[in-house]
GROMACS .gro file of C-alpha atoms in nm:
model
  156
    1VAL     CA    1   9.069  12.304  13.525
    2ASP     CA    2   9.248  12.148  13.263
    3ASP     CA    3   9.456  11.843  13.249
    4ARG     CA    4   9.824  11.981  13.227
    5VAL     CA    5  10.084  11.901  13.470
    6TYR     CA    6  10.335  12.158  13.620
    7GLU     CA    7  10.639  12.105  13.855
    8THR     CA    8  10.637  12.334  14.122
    9VAL     CA    9  10.983  12.444  14.281
   10TYR     CA   10  10.987  12.699  14.604
   11ASP     CA   11  11.283  12.847  14.634
   12GLU     CA   12  11.314  13.123  14.923
   13SER     CA   13  11.078  13.403  14.766
   14THR     CA   14  11.003  13.243  14.430
   15ILE     CA   15  10.772  12.994  14.338
   16ARG     CA   16  10.833  12.856  13.978
   17ASN     CA   17  10.580  12.646  13.763
   18THR     CA   18  10.722  12.460  13.486
   19PHE     CA   19  10.475  12.287  13.255
   20LEU     CA   20  10.564  11.946  13.194
   21ILE     CA   21  10.463  11.786  12.871
   22GLN     CA   22  10.288  11.445  12.956
   23LYS     CA   23  10.397  11.106  12.750
   24ILE     CA   24  10.137  10.871  12.618
   25GLU     CA   25  10.115  10.561  12.396
   26VAL     CA   26   9.981  10.601  12.040
   27LYS     CA   27   9.831  10.280  11.879
   28ALA     CA   28   9.753  10.238  11.518
   29GLU     CA   29   9.581   9.955  11.350
   30LYS     CA   30   9.583   9.771  11.029
   31LEU     CA   31   9.287   9.595  10.876
   32TRP     CA   32   9.299   9.383  10.536
   33VAL     CA   33   8.991   9.332  10.353
   34ASN     CA   34   8.949   9.024  10.139
   35ALA     CA   35   9.286   8.944  10.118
   36PRO     CA   36   9.494   8.643  10.034
   37LYS     CA   37   9.678   8.497  10.337
   38TRP     CA   38  10.007   8.628  10.203
   39THR     CA   39   9.993   9.002  10.275
   40PRO     CA   40  10.278   9.230  10.181
   41SER     CA   41  10.526   9.389  10.453
   42ILE     CA   42  10.430   9.761  10.547
   43TRP     CA   43  10.539   9.987  10.797
   44PHE     CA   44  10.368  10.303  10.954
   45LYS     CA   45  10.483  10.639  10.987
   46LEU     CA   46  10.367  10.858  11.290
   47LEU     CA   47  10.233  11.203  11.225
   48ARG     CA   48  10.066  11.462  11.452
   49LYS     CA   49   9.919  11.829  11.433
   50THR     CA   50   9.738  12.059  11.665
   51GLU     CA   51   9.417  12.193  11.632
   52ASP     CA   52   9.513  12.441  11.351
   53GLY     CA   53   9.821  12.295  11.199
   54LYS     CA   54   9.935  12.055  10.936
   55PHE     CA   55  10.041  11.724  10.990
   56GLU     CA   56  10.421  11.668  11.032
   57GLU     CA   57  10.619  11.385  11.133
   58VAL     CA   58  10.660  11.295  11.498
   59PRO     CA   59  11.020  11.409  11.594
   60GLY     CA   60  11.216  11.089  11.688
   61ALA     CA   61  10.906  10.840  11.641
   62ASP     CA   62  11.078  10.503  11.457
   63LEU     CA   63  10.893  10.379  11.161
   64LEU     CA   64  10.737  10.057  11.300
   65LYS     CA   65  10.677   9.716  11.089
   66VAL     CA   66  10.311   9.635  11.123
   67LYS     CA   67  10.285   9.250  11.290
   68SER     CA   68   9.938   9.133  11.438
   69GLY     CA   69   9.751   9.408  11.293
   70GLN     CA   70   9.881   9.694  11.553
   71VAL     CA   71  10.174   9.909  11.642
   72ILE     CA   72  10.217  10.095  11.944
   73TRP     CA   73  10.448  10.402  11.995
   74LYS     CA   74  10.555  10.494  12.343
   75GLU     CA   75  10.660  10.780  12.521
   76VAL     CA   76  10.501  11.010  12.274
   77ASP     CA   77  10.446  11.373  12.369
   78LYS     CA   78  10.059  11.421  12.424
   79THR     CA   79  10.077  11.829  12.341
   80ASP     CA   80  10.307  12.079  12.229
   81LEU     CA   81  10.500  12.285  12.448
   82LEU     CA   82  10.215  12.549  12.499
   83GLY     CA   83   9.981  12.252  12.634
   84ASN     CA   84   9.800  12.217  12.289
   85PRO     CA   85   9.705  11.871  12.242
   86TYR     CA   86   9.804  11.705  11.965
   87THR     CA   87   9.602  11.474  11.683
   88PHE     CA   88   9.771  11.199  11.566
   89SER     CA   89   9.766  10.990  11.256
   90VAL     CA   90   9.947  10.733  11.052
   91GLN     CA   91  10.063  10.688  10.674
   92GLU     CA   92  10.130  10.362  10.542
   93VAL     CA   93  10.482  10.358  10.418
   94ASP     CA   94  10.744  10.108  10.316
   95LYS     CA   95  11.054  10.055  10.479
   96GLU     CA   96  11.231  10.368  10.357
   97GLY     CA   97  10.963  10.561  10.477
   98LYS     CA   98  10.806  10.652  10.121
   99ASP     CA   99  10.401  10.647  10.089
  100TYR     CA  100  10.340  10.306   9.995
  101VAL     CA  101  10.011  10.141   9.850
  102PRO     CA  102  10.037   9.755   9.807
  103GLU     CA  103   9.994   9.620   9.454
  104ASP     CA  104   9.623   9.515   9.372
  105TYR     CA  105   9.529   9.696   9.701
  106LYS     CA  106   9.340   9.994   9.751
  107LYS     CA  107   9.438  10.197  10.050
  108GLU     CA  108   9.238  10.435  10.267
  109GLU     CA  109   9.409  10.599  10.561
  110ASN     CA  110   9.167  10.739  10.848
  111GLY     CA  111   9.354  10.855  11.131
  112LEU     CA  112   9.492  10.565  11.338
  113LYS     CA  113   9.352  10.290  11.101
  114VAL     CA  114   9.460  10.191  10.766
  115THR     CA  115   9.247   9.964  10.567
  116ASN     CA  116   9.394   9.757  10.266
  117THR     CA  117   9.123   9.646  10.039
  118TYR     CA  118   9.229   9.361   9.784
  119THR     CA  119   9.114   9.458   9.446
  120LYS     CA  120   9.248   9.201   9.212
  121THR     CA  121   8.997   8.966   9.073
  122LYS     CA  122   9.046   8.590   9.073
  123ASP     CA  123   9.189   8.474   8.728
  124LYS     CA  124   8.951   8.249   8.546
  125LEU     CA  125   9.113   7.941   8.458
  126PRO     CA  126   9.189   7.890   8.082
  127SER     CA  127   9.025   7.659   7.854
  128THR     CA  128   9.221   7.374   7.792
  129GLY     CA  129   9.030   7.181   7.532
  130GLU     CA  130   8.710   7.197   7.337
  131SER     CA  131   8.364   7.212   7.522
  132SER     CA  132   8.155   7.007   7.277
  133ILE     CA  133   7.934   6.825   7.499
  134GLY     CA  134   7.703   6.748   7.212
  135LEU     CA  135   7.977   6.555   7.055
  136LEU     CA  136   8.036   6.374   7.397
  137LEU     CA  137   7.691   6.267   7.429
  138PHE     CA  138   7.597   6.173   7.067
  139SER     CA  139   7.940   5.948   7.077
  140GLY     CA  140   7.810   5.801   7.425
  141PHE     CA  141   7.434   5.733   7.246
  142ALA     CA  142   7.604   5.575   6.935
  143PHE     CA  143   7.824   5.342   7.150
  144LEU     CA  144   7.519   5.240   7.385
  145GLY     CA  145   7.310   5.185   7.049
  146SER     CA  146   7.579   4.968   6.900
  147GLY     CA  147   7.629   4.742   7.237
  148SER     CA  148   7.241   4.694   7.233
  149MET     CA  149   7.202   4.588   6.878
  150LEU     CA  150   7.505   4.330   6.900
  151LEU     CA  151   7.333   4.185   7.206
  152ARG     CA  152   7.001   4.115   7.028
  153LYS     CA  153   7.207   3.960   6.743
  154LYS     CA  154   7.391   3.746   6.995
  155LYS     CA  155   7.034   3.629   7.145
  156LYS     CA  156   6.883   3.518   6.801
   0.00000   0.00000   0.00000
């Protein structure tokens, strides 16, 4: 009826069914939004919970460095010992396993997906001089006017 797996052993007059915990792969994704070409190194920590439980670290699951936008844990227990299925989630952490938010990013963790949105605005270039376009135009016209007067005098 359910998708539980049992091992059945027959021993003379005894039949013994042993529940076997199925193993699965768990894939988590990383998305960078509006990020520059260089992004900081980050790791994921795998968490799990049963329907009425709290999230906990998955025993034996390594911290995985995120490369190419995803990580995959293999051979992860699908259920607890009673057959209750786990719900999985990830937490973005540093290499020591501590919660981490990259500088200049806003982090959103949602199940098996973590999104980091770049929040730093591009710096405005500093002013390197006066922007007196009026003075420049006046000087240009004065120069042209002087040149034209000299040409008229030469023609006479």
